[in-house]
Short mmCIF file of C-alpha atoms and ligand atoms in Angstrom, two decimals:
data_model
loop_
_atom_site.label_atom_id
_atom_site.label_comp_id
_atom_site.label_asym_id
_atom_site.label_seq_id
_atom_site.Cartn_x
_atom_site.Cartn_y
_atom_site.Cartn_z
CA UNK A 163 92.87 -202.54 -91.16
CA UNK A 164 90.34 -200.35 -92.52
CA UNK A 165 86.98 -201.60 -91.45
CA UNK A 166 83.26 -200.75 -91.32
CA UNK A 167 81.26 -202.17 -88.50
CA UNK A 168 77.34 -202.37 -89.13
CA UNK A 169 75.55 -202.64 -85.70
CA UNK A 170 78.69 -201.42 -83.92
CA UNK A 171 76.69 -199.50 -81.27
CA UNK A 172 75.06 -202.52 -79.99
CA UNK A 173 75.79 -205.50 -77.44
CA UNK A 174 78.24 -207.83 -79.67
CA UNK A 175 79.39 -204.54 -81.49
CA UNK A 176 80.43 -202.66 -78.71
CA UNK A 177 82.75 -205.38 -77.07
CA UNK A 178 84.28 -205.94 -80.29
CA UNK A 179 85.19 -202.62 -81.27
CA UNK A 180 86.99 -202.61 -77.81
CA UNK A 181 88.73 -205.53 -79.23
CA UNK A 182 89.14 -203.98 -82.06
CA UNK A 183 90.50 -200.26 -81.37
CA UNK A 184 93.28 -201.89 -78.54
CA UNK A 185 94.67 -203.68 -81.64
CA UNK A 186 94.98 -199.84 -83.40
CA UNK A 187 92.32 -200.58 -86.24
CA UNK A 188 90.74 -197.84 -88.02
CA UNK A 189 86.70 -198.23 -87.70
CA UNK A 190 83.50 -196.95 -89.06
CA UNK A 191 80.42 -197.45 -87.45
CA UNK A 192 77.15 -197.57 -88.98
CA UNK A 193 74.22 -198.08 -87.13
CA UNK A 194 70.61 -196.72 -86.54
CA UNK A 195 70.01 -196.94 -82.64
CA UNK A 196 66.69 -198.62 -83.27
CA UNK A 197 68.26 -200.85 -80.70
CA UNK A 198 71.59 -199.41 -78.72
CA UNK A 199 72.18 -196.22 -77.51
CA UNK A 200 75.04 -194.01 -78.40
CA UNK A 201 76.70 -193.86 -74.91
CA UNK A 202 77.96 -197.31 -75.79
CA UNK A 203 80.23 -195.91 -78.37
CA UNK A 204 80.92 -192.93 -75.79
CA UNK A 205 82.15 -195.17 -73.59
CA UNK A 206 84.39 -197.75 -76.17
CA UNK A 207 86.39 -194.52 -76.46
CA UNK A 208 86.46 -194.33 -72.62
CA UNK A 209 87.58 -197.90 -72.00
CA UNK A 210 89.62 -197.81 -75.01
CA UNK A 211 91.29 -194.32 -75.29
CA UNK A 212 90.93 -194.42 -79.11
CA UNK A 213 88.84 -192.64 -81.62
CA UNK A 214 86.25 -194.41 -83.93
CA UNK A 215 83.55 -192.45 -87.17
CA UNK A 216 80.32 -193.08 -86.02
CA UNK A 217 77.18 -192.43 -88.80
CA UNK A 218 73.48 -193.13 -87.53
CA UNK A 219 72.44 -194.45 -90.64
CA UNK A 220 70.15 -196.95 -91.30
CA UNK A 221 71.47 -200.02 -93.82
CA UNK A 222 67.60 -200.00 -95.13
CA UNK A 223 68.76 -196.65 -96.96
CA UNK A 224 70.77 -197.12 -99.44
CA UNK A 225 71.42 -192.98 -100.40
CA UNK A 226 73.01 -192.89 -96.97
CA UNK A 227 75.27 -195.57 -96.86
CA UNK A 228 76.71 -194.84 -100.29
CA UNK A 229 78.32 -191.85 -98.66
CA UNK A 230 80.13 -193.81 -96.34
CA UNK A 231 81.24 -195.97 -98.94
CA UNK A 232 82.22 -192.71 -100.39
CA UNK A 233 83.64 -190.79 -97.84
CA UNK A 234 86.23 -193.27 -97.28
CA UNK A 235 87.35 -197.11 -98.46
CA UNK A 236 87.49 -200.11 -96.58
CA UNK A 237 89.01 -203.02 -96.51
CA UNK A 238 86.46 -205.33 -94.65
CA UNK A 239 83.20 -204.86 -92.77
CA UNK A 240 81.85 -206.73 -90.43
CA UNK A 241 78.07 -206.70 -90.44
CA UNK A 242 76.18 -207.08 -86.52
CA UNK A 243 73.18 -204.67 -87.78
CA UNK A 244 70.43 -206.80 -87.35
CA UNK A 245 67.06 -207.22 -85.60
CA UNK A 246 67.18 -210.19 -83.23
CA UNK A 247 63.99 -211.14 -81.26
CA UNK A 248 62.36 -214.48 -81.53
CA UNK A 249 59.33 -213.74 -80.62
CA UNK A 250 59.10 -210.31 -82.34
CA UNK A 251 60.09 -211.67 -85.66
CA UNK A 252 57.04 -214.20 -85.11
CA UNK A 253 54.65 -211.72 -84.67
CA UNK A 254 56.07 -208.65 -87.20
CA UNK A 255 58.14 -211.17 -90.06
CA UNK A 256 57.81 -208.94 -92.62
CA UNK A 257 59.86 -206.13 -90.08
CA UNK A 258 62.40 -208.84 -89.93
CA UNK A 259 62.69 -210.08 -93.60
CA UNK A 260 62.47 -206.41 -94.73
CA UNK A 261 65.37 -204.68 -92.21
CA UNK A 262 67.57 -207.67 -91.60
CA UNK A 263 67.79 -208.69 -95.85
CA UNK A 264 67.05 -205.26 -97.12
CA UNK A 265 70.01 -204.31 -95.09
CA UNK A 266 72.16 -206.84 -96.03
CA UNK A 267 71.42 -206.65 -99.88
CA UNK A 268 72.43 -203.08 -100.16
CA UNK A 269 74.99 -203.46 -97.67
CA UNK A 270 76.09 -205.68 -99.93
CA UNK A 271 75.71 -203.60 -103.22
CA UNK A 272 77.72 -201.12 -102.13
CA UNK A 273 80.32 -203.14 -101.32
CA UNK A 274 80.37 -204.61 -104.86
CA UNK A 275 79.97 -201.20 -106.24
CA UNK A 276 82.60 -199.51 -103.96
CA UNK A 277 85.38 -202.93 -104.03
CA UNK A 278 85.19 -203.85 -100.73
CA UNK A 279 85.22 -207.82 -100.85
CA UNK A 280 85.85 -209.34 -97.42
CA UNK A 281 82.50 -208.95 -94.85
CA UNK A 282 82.28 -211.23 -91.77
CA UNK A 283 78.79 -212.73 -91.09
CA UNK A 284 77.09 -212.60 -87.54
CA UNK A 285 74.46 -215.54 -87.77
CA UNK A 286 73.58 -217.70 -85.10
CA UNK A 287 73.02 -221.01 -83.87
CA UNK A 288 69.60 -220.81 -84.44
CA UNK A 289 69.88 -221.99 -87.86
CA UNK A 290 70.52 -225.61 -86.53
CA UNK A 291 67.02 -225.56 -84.91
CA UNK A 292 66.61 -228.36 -82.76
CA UNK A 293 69.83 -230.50 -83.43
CA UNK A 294 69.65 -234.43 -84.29
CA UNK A 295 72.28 -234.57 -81.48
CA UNK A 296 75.03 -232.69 -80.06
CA UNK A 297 77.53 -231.14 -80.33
CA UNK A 298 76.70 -229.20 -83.18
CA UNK A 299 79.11 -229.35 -86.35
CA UNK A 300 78.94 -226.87 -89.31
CA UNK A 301 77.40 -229.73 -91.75
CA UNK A 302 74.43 -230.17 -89.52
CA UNK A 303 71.25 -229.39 -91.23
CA UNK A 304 69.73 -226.15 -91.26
CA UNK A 305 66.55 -225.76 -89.74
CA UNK A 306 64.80 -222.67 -89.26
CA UNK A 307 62.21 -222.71 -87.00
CA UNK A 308 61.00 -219.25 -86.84
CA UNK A 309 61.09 -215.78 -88.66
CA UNK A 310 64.76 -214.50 -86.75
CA UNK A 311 66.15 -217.83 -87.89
CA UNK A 312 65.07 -217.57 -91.56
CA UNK A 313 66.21 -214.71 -91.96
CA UNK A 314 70.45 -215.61 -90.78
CA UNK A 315 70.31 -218.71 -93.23
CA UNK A 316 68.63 -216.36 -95.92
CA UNK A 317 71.39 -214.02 -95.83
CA UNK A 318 74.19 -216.92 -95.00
CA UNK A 319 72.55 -218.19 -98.91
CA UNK A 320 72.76 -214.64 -100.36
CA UNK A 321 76.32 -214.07 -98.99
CA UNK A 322 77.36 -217.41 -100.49
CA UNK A 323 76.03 -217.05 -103.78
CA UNK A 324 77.83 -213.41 -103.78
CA UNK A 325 80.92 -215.37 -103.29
CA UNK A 326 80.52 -217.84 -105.93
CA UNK A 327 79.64 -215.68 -108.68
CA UNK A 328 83.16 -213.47 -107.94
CA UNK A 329 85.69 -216.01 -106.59
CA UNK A 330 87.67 -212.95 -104.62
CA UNK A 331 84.64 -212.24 -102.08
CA UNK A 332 85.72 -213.43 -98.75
CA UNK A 333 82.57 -214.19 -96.60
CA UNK A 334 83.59 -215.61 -92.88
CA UNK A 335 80.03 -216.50 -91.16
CA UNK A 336 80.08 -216.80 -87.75
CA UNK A 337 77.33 -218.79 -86.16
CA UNK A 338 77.50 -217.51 -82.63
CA UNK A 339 75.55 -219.57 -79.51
CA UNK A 340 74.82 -217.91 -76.65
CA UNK A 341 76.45 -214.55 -75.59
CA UNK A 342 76.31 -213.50 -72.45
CA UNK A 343 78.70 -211.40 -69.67
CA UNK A 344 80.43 -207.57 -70.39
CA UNK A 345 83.51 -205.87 -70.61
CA UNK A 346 85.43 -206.43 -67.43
CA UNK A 347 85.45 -202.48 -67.00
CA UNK A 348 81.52 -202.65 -66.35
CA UNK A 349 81.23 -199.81 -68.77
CA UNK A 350 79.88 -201.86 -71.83
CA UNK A 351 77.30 -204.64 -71.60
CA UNK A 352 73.98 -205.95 -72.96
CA UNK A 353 71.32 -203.56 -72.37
CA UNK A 354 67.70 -205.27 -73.76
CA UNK A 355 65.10 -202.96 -74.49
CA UNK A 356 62.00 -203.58 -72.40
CA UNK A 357 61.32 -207.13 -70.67
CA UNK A 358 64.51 -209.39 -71.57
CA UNK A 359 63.66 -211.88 -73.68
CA UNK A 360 67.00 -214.12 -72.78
CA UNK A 361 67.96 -215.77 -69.70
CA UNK A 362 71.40 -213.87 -68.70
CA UNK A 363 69.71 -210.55 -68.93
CA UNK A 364 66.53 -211.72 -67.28
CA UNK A 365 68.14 -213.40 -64.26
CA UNK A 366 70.36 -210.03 -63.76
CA UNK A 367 67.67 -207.94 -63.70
CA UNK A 368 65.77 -210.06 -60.94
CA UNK A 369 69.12 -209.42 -59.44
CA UNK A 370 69.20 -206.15 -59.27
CA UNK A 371 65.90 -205.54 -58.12
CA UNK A 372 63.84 -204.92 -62.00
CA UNK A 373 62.25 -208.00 -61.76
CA UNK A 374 60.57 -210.08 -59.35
CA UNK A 375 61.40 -213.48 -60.51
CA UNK A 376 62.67 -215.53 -63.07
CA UNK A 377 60.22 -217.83 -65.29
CA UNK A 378 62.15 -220.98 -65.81
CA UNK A 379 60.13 -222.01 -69.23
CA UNK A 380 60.48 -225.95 -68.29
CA UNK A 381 61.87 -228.32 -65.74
CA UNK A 382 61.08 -231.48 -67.66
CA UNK A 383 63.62 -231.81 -70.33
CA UNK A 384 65.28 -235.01 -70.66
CA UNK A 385 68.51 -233.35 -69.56
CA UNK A 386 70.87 -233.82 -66.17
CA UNK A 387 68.27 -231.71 -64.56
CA UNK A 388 65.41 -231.18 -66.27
CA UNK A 389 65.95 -227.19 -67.92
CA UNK A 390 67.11 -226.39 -70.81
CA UNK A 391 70.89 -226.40 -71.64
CA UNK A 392 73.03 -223.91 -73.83
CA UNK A 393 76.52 -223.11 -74.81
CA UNK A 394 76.79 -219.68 -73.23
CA UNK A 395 79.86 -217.78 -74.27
CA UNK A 396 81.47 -214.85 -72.81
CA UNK A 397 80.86 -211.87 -75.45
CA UNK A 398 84.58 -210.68 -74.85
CA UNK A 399 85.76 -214.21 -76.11
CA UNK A 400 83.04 -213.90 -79.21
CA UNK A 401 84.63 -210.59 -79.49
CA UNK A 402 88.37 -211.85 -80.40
CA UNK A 403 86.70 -214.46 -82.57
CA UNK A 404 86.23 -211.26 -84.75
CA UNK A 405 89.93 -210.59 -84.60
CA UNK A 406 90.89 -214.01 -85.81
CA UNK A 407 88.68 -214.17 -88.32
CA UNK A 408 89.82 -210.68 -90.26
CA UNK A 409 93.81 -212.63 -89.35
CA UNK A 410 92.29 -215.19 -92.05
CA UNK A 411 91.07 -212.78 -94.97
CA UNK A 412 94.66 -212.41 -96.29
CA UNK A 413 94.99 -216.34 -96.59
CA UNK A 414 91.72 -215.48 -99.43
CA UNK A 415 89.54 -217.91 -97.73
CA UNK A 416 86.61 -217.92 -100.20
CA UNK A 417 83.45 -218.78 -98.33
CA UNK A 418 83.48 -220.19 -94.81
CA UNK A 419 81.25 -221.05 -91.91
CA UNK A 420 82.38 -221.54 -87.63
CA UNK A 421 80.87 -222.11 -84.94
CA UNK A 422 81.77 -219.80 -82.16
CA UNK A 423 80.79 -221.56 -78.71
CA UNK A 424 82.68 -223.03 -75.95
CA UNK A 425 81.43 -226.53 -76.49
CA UNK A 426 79.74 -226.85 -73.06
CA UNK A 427 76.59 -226.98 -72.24
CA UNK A 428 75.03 -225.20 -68.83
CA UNK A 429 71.56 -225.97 -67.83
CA UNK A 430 68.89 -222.70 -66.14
CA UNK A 431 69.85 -224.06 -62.83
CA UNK A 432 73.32 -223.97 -63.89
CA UNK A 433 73.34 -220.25 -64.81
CA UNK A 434 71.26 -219.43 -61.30
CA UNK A 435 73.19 -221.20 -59.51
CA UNK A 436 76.13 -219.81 -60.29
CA UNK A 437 75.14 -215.84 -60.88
CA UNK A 438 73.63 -216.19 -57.16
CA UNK A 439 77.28 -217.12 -56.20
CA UNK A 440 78.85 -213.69 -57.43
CA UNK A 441 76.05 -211.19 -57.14
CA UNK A 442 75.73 -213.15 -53.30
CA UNK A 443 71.81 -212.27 -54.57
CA UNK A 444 68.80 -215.03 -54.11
CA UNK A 445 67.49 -215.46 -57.58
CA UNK A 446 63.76 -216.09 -56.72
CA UNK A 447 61.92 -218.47 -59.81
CA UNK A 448 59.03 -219.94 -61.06
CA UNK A 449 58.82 -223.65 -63.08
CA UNK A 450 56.68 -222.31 -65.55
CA UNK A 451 55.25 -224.38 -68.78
CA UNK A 452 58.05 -224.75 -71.67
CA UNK A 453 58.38 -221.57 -74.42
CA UNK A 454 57.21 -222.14 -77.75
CA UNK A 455 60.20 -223.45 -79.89
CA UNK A 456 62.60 -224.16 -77.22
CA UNK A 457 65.05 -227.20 -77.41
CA UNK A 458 66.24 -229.63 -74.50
CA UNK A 459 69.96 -228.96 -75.45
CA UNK A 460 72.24 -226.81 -77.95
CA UNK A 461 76.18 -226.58 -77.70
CA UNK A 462 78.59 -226.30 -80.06
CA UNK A 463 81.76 -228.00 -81.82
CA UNK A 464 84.34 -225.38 -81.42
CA UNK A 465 87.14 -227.64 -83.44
CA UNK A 466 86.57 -225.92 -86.97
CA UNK A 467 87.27 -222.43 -85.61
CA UNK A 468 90.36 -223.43 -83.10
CA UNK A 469 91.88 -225.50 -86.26
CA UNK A 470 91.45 -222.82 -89.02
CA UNK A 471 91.41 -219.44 -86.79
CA UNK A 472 93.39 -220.34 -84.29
CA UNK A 473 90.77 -219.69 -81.89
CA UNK A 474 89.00 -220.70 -78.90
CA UNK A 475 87.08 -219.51 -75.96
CA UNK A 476 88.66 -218.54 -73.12
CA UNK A 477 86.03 -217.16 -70.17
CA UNK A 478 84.34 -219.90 -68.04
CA UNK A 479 80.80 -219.91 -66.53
CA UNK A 480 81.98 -217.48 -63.12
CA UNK A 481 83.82 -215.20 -65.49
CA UNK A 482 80.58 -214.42 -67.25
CA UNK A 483 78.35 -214.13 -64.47
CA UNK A 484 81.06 -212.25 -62.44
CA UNK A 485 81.33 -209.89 -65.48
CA UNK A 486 77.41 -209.41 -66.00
CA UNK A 487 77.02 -208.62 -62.10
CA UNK A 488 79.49 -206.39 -62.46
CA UNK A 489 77.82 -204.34 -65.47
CA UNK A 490 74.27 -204.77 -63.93
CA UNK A 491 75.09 -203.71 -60.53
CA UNK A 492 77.02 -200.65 -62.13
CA UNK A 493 74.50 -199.88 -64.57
CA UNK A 494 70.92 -200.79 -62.79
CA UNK A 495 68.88 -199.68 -65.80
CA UNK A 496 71.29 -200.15 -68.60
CA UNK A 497 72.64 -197.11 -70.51
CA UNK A 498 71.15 -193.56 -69.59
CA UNK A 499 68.97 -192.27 -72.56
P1 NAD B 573 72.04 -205.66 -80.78
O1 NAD B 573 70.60 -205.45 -81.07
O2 NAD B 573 72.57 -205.24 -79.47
O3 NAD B 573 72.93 -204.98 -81.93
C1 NAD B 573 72.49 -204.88 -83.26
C2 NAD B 573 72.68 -203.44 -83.70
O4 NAD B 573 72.23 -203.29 -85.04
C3 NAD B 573 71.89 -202.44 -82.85
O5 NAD B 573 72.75 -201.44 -82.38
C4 NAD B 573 70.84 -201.87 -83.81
O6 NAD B 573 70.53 -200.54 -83.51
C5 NAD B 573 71.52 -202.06 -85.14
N1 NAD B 573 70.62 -202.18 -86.30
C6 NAD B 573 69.55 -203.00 -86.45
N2 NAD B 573 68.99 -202.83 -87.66
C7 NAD B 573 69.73 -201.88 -88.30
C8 NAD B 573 69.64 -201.26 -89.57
N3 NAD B 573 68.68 -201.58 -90.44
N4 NAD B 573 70.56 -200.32 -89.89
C9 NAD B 573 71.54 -199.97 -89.01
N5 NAD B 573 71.66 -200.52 -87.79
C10 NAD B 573 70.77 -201.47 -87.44
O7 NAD B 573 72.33 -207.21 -81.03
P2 NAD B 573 73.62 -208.07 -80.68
O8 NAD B 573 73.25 -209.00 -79.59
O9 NAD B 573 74.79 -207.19 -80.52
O10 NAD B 573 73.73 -208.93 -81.99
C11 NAD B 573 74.57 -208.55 -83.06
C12 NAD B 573 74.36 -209.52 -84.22
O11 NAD B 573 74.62 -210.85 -83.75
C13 NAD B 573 72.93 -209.53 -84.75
O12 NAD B 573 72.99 -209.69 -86.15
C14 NAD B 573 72.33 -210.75 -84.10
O13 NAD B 573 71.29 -211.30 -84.87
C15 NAD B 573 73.52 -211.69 -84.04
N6 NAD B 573 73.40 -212.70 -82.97
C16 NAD B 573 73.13 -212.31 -81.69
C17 NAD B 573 72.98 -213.28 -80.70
C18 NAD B 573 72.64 -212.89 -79.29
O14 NAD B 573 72.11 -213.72 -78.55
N7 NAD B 573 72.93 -211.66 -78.85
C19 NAD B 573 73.12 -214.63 -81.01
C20 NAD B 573 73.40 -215.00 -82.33
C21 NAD B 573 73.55 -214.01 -83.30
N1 UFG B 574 64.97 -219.36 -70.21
C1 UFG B 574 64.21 -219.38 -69.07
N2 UFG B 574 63.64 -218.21 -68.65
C2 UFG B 574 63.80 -217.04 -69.31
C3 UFG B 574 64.59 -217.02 -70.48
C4 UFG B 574 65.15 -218.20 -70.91
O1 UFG B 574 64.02 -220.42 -68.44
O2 UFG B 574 63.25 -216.01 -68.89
C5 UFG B 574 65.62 -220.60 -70.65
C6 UFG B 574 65.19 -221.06 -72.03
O3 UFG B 574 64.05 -221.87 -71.95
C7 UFG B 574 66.44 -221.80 -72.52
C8 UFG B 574 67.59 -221.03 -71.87
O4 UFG B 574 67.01 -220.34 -70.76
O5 UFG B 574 66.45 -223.10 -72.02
C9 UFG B 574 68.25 -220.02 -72.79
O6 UFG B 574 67.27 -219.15 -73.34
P1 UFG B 574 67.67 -217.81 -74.09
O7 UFG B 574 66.40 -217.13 -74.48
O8 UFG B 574 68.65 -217.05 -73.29
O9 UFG B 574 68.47 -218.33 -75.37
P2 UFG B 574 68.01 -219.23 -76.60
O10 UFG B 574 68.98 -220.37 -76.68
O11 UFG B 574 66.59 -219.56 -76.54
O12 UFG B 574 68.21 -218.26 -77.84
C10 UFG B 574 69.28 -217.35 -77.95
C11 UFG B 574 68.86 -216.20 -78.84
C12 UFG B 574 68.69 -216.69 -80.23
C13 UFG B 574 69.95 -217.34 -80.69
C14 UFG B 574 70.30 -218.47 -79.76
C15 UFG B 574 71.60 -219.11 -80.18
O13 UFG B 574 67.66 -215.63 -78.38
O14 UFG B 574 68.43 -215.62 -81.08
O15 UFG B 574 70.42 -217.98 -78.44
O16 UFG B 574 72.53 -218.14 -80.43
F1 UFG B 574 69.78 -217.82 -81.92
#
């Protein structure tokens, strides 16, 4: 399939267009590098052996990605570009309304303009905010509790409206949970910019000597141990979830929403516990107080996704600590510049 990939340089990007390329699709990537460097894409090619268009163009200007709508036709995109801090979004909202919906709207203009109708989605658990239970179905509420957040279901709205006002838009959202681990090659994997601001990346880097310590933001939950708990998913596995979800665009699926998680939950401990076990590293920490809009527990129902893609995650817990080790300790301080 033809396909343009927006935010292809970056962390989720990059493993998929490994995914991608070994299945002989023909890509375009657009991205801006405000956040990912361009050896990633140097390096797909490596792992994969295959060729890809890259364009550093920025979604928030719309003269520059009408010429690759021009330059070539599509068939589907799938749309990563996005900023994604918590924290950063609280403090600069209007960066994060302006890039992440600007981007999408004329992303989304020129695919109207240009016929391109099928676009998968990457949103996020976040929209669920802190769940009435778990684990999380589709048709739980949405609850946006900061900036980031707003900004997924915003789009999610704008992409659904698209698709009800022309009836052959395909829109597949994927509401990913936690991604974490790298490309078993150690030549692709989540490179934060500054201080990480999520716990996979954080404890690596206290691994491999960056950091001190690791804050653990709470140890009084009301959980099996008292830290928070997540549905951490191995990015290859989110990856192929991309895969199956372009297998459903010929079956016209209108408008859809999945859940992309494993369905089981690991507590801070959890994730130490285990990383210390295949990096054979001591993970030094600190109980510190809880972070500001952090919930005691988030995992996800996986059913929708296995029933109607015919997918399902894969990786356990040691495969993605074995595979971040194995990126860190290869790659100390992420990507050269
Ligand atoms: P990332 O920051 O590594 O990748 C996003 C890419 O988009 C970067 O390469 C960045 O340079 C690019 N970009 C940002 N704004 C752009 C713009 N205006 N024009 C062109 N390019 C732009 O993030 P990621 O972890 O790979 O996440 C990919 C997508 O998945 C994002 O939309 C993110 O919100 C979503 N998501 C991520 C997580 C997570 O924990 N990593 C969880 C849920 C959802
Ligand atoms: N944690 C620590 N110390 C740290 C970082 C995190 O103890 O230094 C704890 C958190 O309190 C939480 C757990 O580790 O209990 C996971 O935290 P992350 O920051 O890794 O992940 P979140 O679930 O808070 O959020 C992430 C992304 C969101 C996304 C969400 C679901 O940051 O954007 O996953 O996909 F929406």
């Amino acid at each position: 399939m033809k396909i343009l990939m927006t935010g292809g340089a970056g962390y989720i990007g990059s493993h998929t267009l490994v995914e991608l390329l070994n299945e002989n699709h023909e890509i375009t990537v657009v991205d801006n590098l405000s956040n990912s460097k361009i050896e990633s894409i140097k390096r797909v090619k490596v792992i994969t052996g295959k060729d890809l268009i890259f364009k550093q163009i920025d979604l928030c200007d719309i003269n520059g990605l009408e010429k690759v709508f021009q330059e070539k036709s599509y068939e589907a995109v799938i749309h990563f570009a996005g900023l994604k801090a918590v924290g950063e979004s609280v403090q600069k909202p209007l960066l994060y309304y302006y890039n992440n919906i600007t981007g999408t709207i004329n992303l989304c203009r020129m695919m109207t303009k240009y016929d391109v109708k099928n676009i998968v989605f990457s949103s996020s658990a976040t929209v669920y905010g802190n769940p009435v239970s778990v684990p999380i179905t589709e048709d739980f509420p949405i609850n946006t509790v900061n900036p980031y957040g707003t900004t997924k279901y915003i789009i999610e709205m704008i992409l659904k409206d698209i698709q009800i006002a022309d009836q052959s838009w395909n829109v597949l959202v994927l509401r990913y949970f936690n991604p974490v681990g790298a490309h078993e090659s150690g030549l692709i994997g989540e490179d934060p910019n500054g201080i990480p601001n999520n716990l996979m990346p954080y404890i690596s880097q206290v691994a491999v000597g960056r950091l001190p310590y690791l804050n653990i933001y709470g140890n009084d939950y009301p959980t099996k141990d008292g830290t928070g708990i997540r549905d951490y998913i191995h990015v290859v596995d989110l990856a192929k979830g991309h895969l199956k979800a372009l297998d459903k665009l010929p079956k016209k699926p209108g408008y859809c929403i999945y859940n992309l998680g494993t369905g089981k939950g690991y507590s801070v401990y959890d994730m130490v516990n285990t990383f210390e076990k295949w990096s054979q590293c001591k993970i030094p920490y600190k109980i510190v107080g809880r972070r500001d809009g952090d919930i005691a527990e988030c995992y996800a129902d996986p059913g929708k996704a296995n029933r109607e893609l015919g997918w399902e995650a894969k990786l356990n817990l040691d495969d993605m600590c074995r595979d971040t080790w194995n990126w860190q300790n290869s790659n100390p301080n992420g990507y050269p510049d």
